[in-house]
Short mmCIF file of C-alpha atoms and ligand atoms in Angstrom, two decimals:
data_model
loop_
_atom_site.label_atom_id
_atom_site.label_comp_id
_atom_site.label_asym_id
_atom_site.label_seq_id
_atom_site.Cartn_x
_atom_site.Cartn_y
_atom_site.Cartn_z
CA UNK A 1 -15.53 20.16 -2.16
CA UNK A 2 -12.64 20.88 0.32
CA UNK A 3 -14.99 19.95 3.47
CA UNK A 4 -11.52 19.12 5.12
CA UNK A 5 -11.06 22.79 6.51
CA UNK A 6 -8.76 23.29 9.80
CA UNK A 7 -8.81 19.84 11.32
CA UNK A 8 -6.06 18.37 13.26
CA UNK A 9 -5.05 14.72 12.02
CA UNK A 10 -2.48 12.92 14.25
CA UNK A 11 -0.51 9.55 13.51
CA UNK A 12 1.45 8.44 16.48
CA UNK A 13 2.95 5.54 18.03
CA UNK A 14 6.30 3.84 17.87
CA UNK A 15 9.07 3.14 15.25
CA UNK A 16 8.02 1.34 12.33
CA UNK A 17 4.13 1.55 13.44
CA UNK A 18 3.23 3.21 10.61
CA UNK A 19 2.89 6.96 11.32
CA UNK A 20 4.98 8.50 8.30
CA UNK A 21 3.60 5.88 5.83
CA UNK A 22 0.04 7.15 6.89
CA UNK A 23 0.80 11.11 6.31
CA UNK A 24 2.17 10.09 2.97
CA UNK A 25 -0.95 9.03 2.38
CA UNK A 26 -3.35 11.16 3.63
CA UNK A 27 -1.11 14.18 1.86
CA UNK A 28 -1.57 12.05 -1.27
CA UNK A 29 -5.50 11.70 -0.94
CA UNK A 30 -5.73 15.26 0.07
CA UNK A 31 -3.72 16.40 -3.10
CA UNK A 32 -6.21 13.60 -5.66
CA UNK A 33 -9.25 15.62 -3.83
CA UNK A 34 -7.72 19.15 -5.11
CA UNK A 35 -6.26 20.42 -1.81
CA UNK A 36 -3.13 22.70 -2.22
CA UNK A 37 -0.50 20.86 0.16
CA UNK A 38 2.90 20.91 1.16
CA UNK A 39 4.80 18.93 3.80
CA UNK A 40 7.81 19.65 6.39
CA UNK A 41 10.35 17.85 8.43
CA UNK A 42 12.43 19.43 11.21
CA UNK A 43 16.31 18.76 10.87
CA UNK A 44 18.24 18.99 13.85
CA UNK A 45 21.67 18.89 11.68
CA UNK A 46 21.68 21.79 9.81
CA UNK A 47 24.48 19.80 7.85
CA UNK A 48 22.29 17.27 6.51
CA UNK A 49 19.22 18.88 4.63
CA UNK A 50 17.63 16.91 2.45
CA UNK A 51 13.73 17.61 0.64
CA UNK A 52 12.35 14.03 1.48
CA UNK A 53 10.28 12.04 3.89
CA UNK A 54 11.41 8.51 3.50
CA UNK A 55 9.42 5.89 5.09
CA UNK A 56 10.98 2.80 6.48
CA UNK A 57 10.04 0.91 3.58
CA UNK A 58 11.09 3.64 1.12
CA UNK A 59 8.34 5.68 -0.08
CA UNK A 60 9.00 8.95 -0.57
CA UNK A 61 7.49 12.76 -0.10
CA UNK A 62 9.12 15.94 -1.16
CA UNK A 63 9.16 18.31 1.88
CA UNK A 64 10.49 21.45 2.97
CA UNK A 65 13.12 21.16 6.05
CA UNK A 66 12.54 23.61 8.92
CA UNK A 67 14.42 24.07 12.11
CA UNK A 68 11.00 25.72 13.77
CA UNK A 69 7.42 26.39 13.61
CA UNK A 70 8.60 29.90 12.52
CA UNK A 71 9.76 28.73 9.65
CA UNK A 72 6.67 27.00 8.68
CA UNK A 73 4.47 29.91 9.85
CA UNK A 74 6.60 32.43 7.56
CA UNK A 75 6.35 29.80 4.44
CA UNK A 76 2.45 29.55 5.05
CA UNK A 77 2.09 32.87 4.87
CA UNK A 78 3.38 33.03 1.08
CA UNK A 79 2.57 29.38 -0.07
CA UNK A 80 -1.15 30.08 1.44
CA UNK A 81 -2.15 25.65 1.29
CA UNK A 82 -4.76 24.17 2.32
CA UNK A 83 -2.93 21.24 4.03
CA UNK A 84 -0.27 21.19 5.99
CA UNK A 85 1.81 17.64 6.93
CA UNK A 86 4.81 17.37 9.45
CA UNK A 87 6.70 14.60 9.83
CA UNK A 88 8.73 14.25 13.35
CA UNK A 89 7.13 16.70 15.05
CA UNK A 90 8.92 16.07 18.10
CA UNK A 91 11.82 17.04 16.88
CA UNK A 92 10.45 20.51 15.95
CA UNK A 93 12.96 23.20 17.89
CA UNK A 94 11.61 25.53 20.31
CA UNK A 95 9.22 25.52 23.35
CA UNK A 96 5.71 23.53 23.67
CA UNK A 97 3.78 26.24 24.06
CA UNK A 98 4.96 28.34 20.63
CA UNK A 99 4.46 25.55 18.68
CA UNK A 100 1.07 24.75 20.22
CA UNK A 101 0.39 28.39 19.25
CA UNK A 102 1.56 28.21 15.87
CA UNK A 103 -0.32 25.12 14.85
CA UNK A 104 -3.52 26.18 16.43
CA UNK A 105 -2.80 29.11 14.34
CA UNK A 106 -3.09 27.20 11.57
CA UNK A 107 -6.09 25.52 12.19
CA UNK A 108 -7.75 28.64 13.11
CA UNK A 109 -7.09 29.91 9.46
CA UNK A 110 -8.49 27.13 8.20
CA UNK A 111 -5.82 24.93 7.54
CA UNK A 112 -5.50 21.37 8.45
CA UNK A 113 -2.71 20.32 9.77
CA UNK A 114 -1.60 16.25 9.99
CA UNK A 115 0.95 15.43 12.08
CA UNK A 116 3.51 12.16 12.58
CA UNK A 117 5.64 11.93 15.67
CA UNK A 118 6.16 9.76 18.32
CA UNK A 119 4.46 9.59 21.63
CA UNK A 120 7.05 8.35 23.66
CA UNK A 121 10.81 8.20 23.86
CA UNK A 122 13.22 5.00 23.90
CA UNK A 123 13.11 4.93 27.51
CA UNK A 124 9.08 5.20 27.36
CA UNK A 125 8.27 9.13 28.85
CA UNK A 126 6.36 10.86 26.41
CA UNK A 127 7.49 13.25 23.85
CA UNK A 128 6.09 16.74 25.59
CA UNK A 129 4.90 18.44 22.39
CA UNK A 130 2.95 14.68 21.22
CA UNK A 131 1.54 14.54 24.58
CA UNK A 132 0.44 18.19 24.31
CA UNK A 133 -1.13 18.03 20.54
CA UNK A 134 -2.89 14.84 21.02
CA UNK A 135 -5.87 16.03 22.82
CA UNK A 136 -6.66 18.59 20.11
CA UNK A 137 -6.91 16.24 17.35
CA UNK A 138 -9.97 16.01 15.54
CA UNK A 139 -9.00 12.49 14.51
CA UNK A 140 -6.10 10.28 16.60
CA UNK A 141 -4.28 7.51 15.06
CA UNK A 142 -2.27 5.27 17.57
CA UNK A 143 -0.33 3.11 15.81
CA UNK A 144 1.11 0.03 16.20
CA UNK A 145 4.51 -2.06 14.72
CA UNK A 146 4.97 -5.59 15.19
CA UNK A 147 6.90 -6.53 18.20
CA UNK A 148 10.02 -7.87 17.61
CA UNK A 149 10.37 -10.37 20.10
CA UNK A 150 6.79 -11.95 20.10
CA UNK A 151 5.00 -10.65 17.70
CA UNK A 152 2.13 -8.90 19.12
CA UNK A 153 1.39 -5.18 18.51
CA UNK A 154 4.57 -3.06 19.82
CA UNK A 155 3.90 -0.45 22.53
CA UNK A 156 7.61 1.70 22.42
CA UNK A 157 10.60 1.68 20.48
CA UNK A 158 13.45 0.82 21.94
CA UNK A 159 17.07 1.24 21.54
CA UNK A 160 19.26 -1.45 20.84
CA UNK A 161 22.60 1.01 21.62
CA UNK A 162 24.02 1.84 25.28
CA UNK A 163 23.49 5.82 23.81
CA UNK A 164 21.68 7.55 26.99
CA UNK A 165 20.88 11.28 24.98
CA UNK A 166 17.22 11.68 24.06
CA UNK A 167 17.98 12.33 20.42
CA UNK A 168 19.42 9.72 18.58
CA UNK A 169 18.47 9.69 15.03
CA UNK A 170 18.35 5.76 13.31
CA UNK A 171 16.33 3.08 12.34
CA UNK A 172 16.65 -0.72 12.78
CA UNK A 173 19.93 -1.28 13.87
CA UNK A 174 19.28 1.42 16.71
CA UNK A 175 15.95 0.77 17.66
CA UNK A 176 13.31 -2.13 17.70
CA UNK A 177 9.34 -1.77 18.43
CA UNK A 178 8.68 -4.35 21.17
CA UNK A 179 5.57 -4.34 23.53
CA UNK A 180 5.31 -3.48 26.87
CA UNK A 181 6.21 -7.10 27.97
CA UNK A 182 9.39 -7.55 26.07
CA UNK A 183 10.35 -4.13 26.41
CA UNK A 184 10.31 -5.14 30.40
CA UNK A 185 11.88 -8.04 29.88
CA UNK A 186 14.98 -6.10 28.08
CA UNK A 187 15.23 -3.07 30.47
CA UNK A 188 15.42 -6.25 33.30
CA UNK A 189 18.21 -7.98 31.00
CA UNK A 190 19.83 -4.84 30.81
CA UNK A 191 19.80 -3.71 34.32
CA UNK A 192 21.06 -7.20 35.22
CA UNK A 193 24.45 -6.41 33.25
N1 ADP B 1 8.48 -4.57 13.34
C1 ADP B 1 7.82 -3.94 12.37
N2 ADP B 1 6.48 -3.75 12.46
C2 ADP B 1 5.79 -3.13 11.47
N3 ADP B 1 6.38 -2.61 10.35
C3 ADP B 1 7.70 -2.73 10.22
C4 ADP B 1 8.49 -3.41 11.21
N4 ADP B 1 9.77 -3.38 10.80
C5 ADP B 1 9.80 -2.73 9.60
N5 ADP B 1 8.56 -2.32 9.25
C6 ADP B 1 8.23 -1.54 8.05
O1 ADP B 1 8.01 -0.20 8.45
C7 ADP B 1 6.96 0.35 7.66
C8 ADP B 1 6.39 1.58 8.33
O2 ADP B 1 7.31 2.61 8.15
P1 ADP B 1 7.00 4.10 8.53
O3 ADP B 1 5.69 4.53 7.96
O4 ADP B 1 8.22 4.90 8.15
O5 ADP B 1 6.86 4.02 10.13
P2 ADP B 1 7.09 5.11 11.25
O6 ADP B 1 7.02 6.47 10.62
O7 ADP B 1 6.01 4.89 12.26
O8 ADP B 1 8.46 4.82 11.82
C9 ADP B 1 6.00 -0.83 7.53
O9 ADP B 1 5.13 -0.67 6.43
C10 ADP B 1 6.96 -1.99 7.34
O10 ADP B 1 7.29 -2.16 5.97
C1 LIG B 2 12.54 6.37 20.21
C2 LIG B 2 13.49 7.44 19.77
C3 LIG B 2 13.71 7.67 18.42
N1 LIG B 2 14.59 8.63 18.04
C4 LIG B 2 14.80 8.87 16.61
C5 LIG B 2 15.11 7.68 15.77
C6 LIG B 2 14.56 8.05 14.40
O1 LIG B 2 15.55 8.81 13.73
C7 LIG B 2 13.37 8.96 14.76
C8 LIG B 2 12.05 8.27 14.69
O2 LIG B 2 11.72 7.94 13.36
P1 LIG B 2 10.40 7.10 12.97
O3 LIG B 2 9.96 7.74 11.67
O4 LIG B 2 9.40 7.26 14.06
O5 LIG B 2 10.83 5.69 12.79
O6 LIG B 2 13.59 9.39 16.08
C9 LIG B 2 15.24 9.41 18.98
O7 LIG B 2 16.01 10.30 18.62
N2 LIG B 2 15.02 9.19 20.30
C10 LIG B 2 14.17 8.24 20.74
O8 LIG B 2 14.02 8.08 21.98
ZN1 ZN B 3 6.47 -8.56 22.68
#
């Protein structure tokens, strides 16, 4: 029993691959097998708290919204689980290196720790804390959505709006998950304008 002690479980990839649907699942397996869990999302609007993870095709997990990893570290410390999810973790606040040390924390107490976030932004760098984390994994999940345009496995997410600031939170009528190809293709189209 509880084997599952302080390992580091990633889900990556684009919009719509699959990343958020996979934590909700692995929290749910975790929870069957007897683990004590609990599960966070940053919010960047302090306005607009809610206690869910919502997938894109609507399943739902309570969580706990944080603006930083201090605020998980200072809930952990009561709540004492044995598995930890975040959802977003990109959009965690605060520099790379505290919340490398926070979640390594974690795992050094024993906890594991699966993570959802995306690797790369709508322009195709890489989200700084994702490309930090992934290394450390014990297990890394890349996933992939369909792409839009042809149909193959999608590579990035990008964004249907002219919006140029890193952070812009939507779904489908923002964004589409396209591979590398099309995604070309459309930054060519779009440059051409
Ligand atoms: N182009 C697409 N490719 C794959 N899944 C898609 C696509 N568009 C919508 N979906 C839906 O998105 C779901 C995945 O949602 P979710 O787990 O929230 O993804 P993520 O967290 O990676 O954005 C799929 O199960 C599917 O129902
Ligand atoms: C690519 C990209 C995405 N976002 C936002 C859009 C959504 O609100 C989330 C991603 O959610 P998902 O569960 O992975 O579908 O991030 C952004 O702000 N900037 C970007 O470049
Ligand atoms: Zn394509």
């Amino acid at each position: 029993m509880h084997q599952y002690k302080g390992k580091l479980i990633i889900h990556t990839g684009s919009m719509f691959s699959g990343k958020t649907s996979n934590l909700e699942n692995d929290i749910k397996r975790f929870k069957i097998a007897g683990y004590k869990t609990v599960a966070f999302k940053p919010i960047l609007d302090t306005r607009h708290t809610t206690s869910e993870i919502v997938t894109h095709d609507k399943a739902i997990l309570e969580a706990i919204p944080v603006k930083d990893i201090d605020e998980i570290i200072k809930y952990l410390n009561e709540y004492k689980p044995d598995v930890v999810g975040i959802d977003e973790v990109q959009f965690l606040d605060g520099d790379v290196e505290k919340i490398l040390e926070g979640i390594n924390g974690f795992l050094a107490n024993g906890i594991t720790v699966i993570l959802a976030g995306l690797d790369m932004d709508f322009s195709g760098h890489p989200f700084e804390i994702v490309k930090e984390l992934m290394p450390l994994a014990d297990y890394l999940y890349k996933h992939h959505a369909v792409c839009v345009k042809c149909g193959t496995d999608a590579w990035v997410s990008h964004r249907k709006t002219k919006e140029t600031a890193r952070v812009v939170i939507g779904a489908s009528k923002e964004y589409e998950p396209l591979c590398r190809k099309c995604f070309l293709e459309e930054r060519e189209k779009e440059q051409e304008k």
